[in-house]
PDB file of C-alpha atoms in Angstrom:
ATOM      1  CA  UNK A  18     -58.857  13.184  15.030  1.00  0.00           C
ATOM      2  CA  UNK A  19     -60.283  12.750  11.263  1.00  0.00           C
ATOM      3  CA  UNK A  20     -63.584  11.463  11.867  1.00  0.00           C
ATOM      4  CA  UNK A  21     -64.729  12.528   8.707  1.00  0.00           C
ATOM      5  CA  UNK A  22     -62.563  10.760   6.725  1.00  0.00           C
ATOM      6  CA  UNK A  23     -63.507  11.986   3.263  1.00  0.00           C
ATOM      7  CA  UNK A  24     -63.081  15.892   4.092  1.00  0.00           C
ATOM      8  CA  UNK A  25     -60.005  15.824   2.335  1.00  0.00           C
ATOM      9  CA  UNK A  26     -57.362  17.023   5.026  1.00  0.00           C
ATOM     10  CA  UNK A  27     -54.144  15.807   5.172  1.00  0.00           C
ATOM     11  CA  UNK A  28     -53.129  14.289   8.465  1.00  0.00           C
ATOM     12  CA  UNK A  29     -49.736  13.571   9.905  1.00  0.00           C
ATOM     13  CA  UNK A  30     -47.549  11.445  12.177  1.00  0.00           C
ATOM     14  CA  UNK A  31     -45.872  13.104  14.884  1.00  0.00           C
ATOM     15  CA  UNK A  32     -42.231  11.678  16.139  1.00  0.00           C
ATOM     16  CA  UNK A  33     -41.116  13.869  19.083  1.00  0.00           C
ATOM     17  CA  UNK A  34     -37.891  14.691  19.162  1.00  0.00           C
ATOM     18  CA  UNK A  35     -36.986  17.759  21.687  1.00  0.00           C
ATOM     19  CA  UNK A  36     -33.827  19.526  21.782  1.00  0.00           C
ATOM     20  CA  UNK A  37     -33.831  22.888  24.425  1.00  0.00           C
ATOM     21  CA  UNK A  38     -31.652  25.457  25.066  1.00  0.00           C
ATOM     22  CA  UNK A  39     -31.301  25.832  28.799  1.00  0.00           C
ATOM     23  CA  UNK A  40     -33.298  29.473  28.934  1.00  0.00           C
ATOM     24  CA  UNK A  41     -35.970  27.434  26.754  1.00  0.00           C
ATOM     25  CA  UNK A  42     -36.059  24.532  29.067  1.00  0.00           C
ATOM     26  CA  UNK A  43     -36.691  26.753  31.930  1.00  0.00           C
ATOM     27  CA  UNK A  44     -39.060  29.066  30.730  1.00  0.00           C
ATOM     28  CA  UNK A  45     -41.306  25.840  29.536  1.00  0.00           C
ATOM     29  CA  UNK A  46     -41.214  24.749  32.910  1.00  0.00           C
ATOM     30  CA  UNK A  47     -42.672  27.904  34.247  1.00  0.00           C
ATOM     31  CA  UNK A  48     -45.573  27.987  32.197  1.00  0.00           C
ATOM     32  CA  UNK A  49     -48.649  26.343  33.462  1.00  0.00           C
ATOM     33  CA  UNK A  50     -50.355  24.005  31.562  1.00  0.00           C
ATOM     34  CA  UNK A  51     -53.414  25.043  29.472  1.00  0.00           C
ATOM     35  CA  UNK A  52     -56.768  23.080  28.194  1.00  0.00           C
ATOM     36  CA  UNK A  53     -54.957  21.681  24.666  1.00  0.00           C
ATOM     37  CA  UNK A  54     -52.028  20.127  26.449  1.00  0.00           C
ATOM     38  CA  UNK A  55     -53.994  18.667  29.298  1.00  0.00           C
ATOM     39  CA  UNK A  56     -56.958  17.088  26.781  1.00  0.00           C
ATOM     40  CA  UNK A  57     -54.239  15.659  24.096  1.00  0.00           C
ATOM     41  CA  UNK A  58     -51.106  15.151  26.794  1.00  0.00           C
ATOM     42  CA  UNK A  59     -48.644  16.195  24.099  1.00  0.00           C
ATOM     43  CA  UNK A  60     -46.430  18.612  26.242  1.00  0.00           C
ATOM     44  CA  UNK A  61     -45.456  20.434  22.851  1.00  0.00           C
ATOM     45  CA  UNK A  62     -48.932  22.502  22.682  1.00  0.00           C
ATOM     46  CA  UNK A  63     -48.145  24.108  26.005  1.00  0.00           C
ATOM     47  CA  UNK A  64     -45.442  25.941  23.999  1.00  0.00           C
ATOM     48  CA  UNK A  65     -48.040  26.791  20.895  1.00  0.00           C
ATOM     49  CA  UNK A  66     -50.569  27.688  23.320  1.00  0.00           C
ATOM     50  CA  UNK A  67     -48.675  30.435  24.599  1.00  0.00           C
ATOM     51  CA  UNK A  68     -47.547  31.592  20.866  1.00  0.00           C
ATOM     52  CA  UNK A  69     -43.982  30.513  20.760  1.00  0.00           C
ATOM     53  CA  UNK A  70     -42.722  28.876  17.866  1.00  0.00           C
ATOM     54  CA  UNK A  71     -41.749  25.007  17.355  1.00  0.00           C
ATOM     55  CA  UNK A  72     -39.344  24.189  14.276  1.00  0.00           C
ATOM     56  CA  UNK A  73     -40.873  20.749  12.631  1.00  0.00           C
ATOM     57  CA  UNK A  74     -39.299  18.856   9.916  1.00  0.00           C
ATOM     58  CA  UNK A  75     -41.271  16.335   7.457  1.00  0.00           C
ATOM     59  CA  UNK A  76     -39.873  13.205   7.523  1.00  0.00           C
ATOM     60  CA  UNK A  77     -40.928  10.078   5.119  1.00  0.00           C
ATOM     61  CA  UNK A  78     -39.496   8.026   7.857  1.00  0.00           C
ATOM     62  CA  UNK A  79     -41.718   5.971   9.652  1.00  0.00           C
ATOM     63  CA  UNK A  80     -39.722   5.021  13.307  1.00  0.00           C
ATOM     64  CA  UNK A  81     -40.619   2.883  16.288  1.00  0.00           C
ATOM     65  CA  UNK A  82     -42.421   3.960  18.517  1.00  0.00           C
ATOM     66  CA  UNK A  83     -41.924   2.576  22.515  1.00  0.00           C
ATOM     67  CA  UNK A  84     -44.127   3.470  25.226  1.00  0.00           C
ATOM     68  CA  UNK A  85     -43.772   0.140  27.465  1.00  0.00           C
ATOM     69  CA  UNK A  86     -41.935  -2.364  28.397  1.00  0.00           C
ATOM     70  CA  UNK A  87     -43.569  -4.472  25.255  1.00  0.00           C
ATOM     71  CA  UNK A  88     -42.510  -1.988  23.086  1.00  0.00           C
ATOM     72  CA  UNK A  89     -38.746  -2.081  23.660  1.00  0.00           C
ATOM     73  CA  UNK A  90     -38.464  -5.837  23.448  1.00  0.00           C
ATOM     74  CA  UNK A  91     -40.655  -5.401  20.171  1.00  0.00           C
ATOM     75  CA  UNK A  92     -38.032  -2.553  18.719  1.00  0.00           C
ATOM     76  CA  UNK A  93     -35.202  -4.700  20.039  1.00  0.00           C
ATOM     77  CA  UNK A  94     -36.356  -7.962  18.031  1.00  0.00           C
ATOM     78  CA  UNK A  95     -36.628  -5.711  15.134  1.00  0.00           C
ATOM     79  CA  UNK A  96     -33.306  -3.869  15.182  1.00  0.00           C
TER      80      UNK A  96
END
């Protein structure tokens, strides 16, 4: 969280899109869950906490993002 706004770091948006091979799936699900996945809930650190890698992909594309109910009859009007 930039809560010095004027430190000059560059910040991005994150748009999570998994894809998993099967053997990655699995071993993912046998990891327990460590302290920067359970304070931010973004199941994606689980993976960095335990050094494996994550491909990422800058995008200038901005999406929709839906996390209720709302939100999908929001994206719908829009589409």
């Amino acid at each position: 969280y930039p809560r010095d706004k004027e430190a000059g770091v560059r910040y991005f948006r994150h748009i999570g899109i998994y894809a998993f091979r099967k053997h990655a799936l699995l071993d993912f699900y046998r990891l327990p869950m460590k302290s920067l996945e359970a304070s931010e809930k973004l199941e994606q650190l689980r993976y960095l906490e335990y050094g494996k890698k994550i491909k990422m992909v800058e995008t200038s594309h901005a999406g929709i993002g839906i996390d209720t109910p709302e939100d999908l009859e929001k994206a719908r009007r829009m589409l």
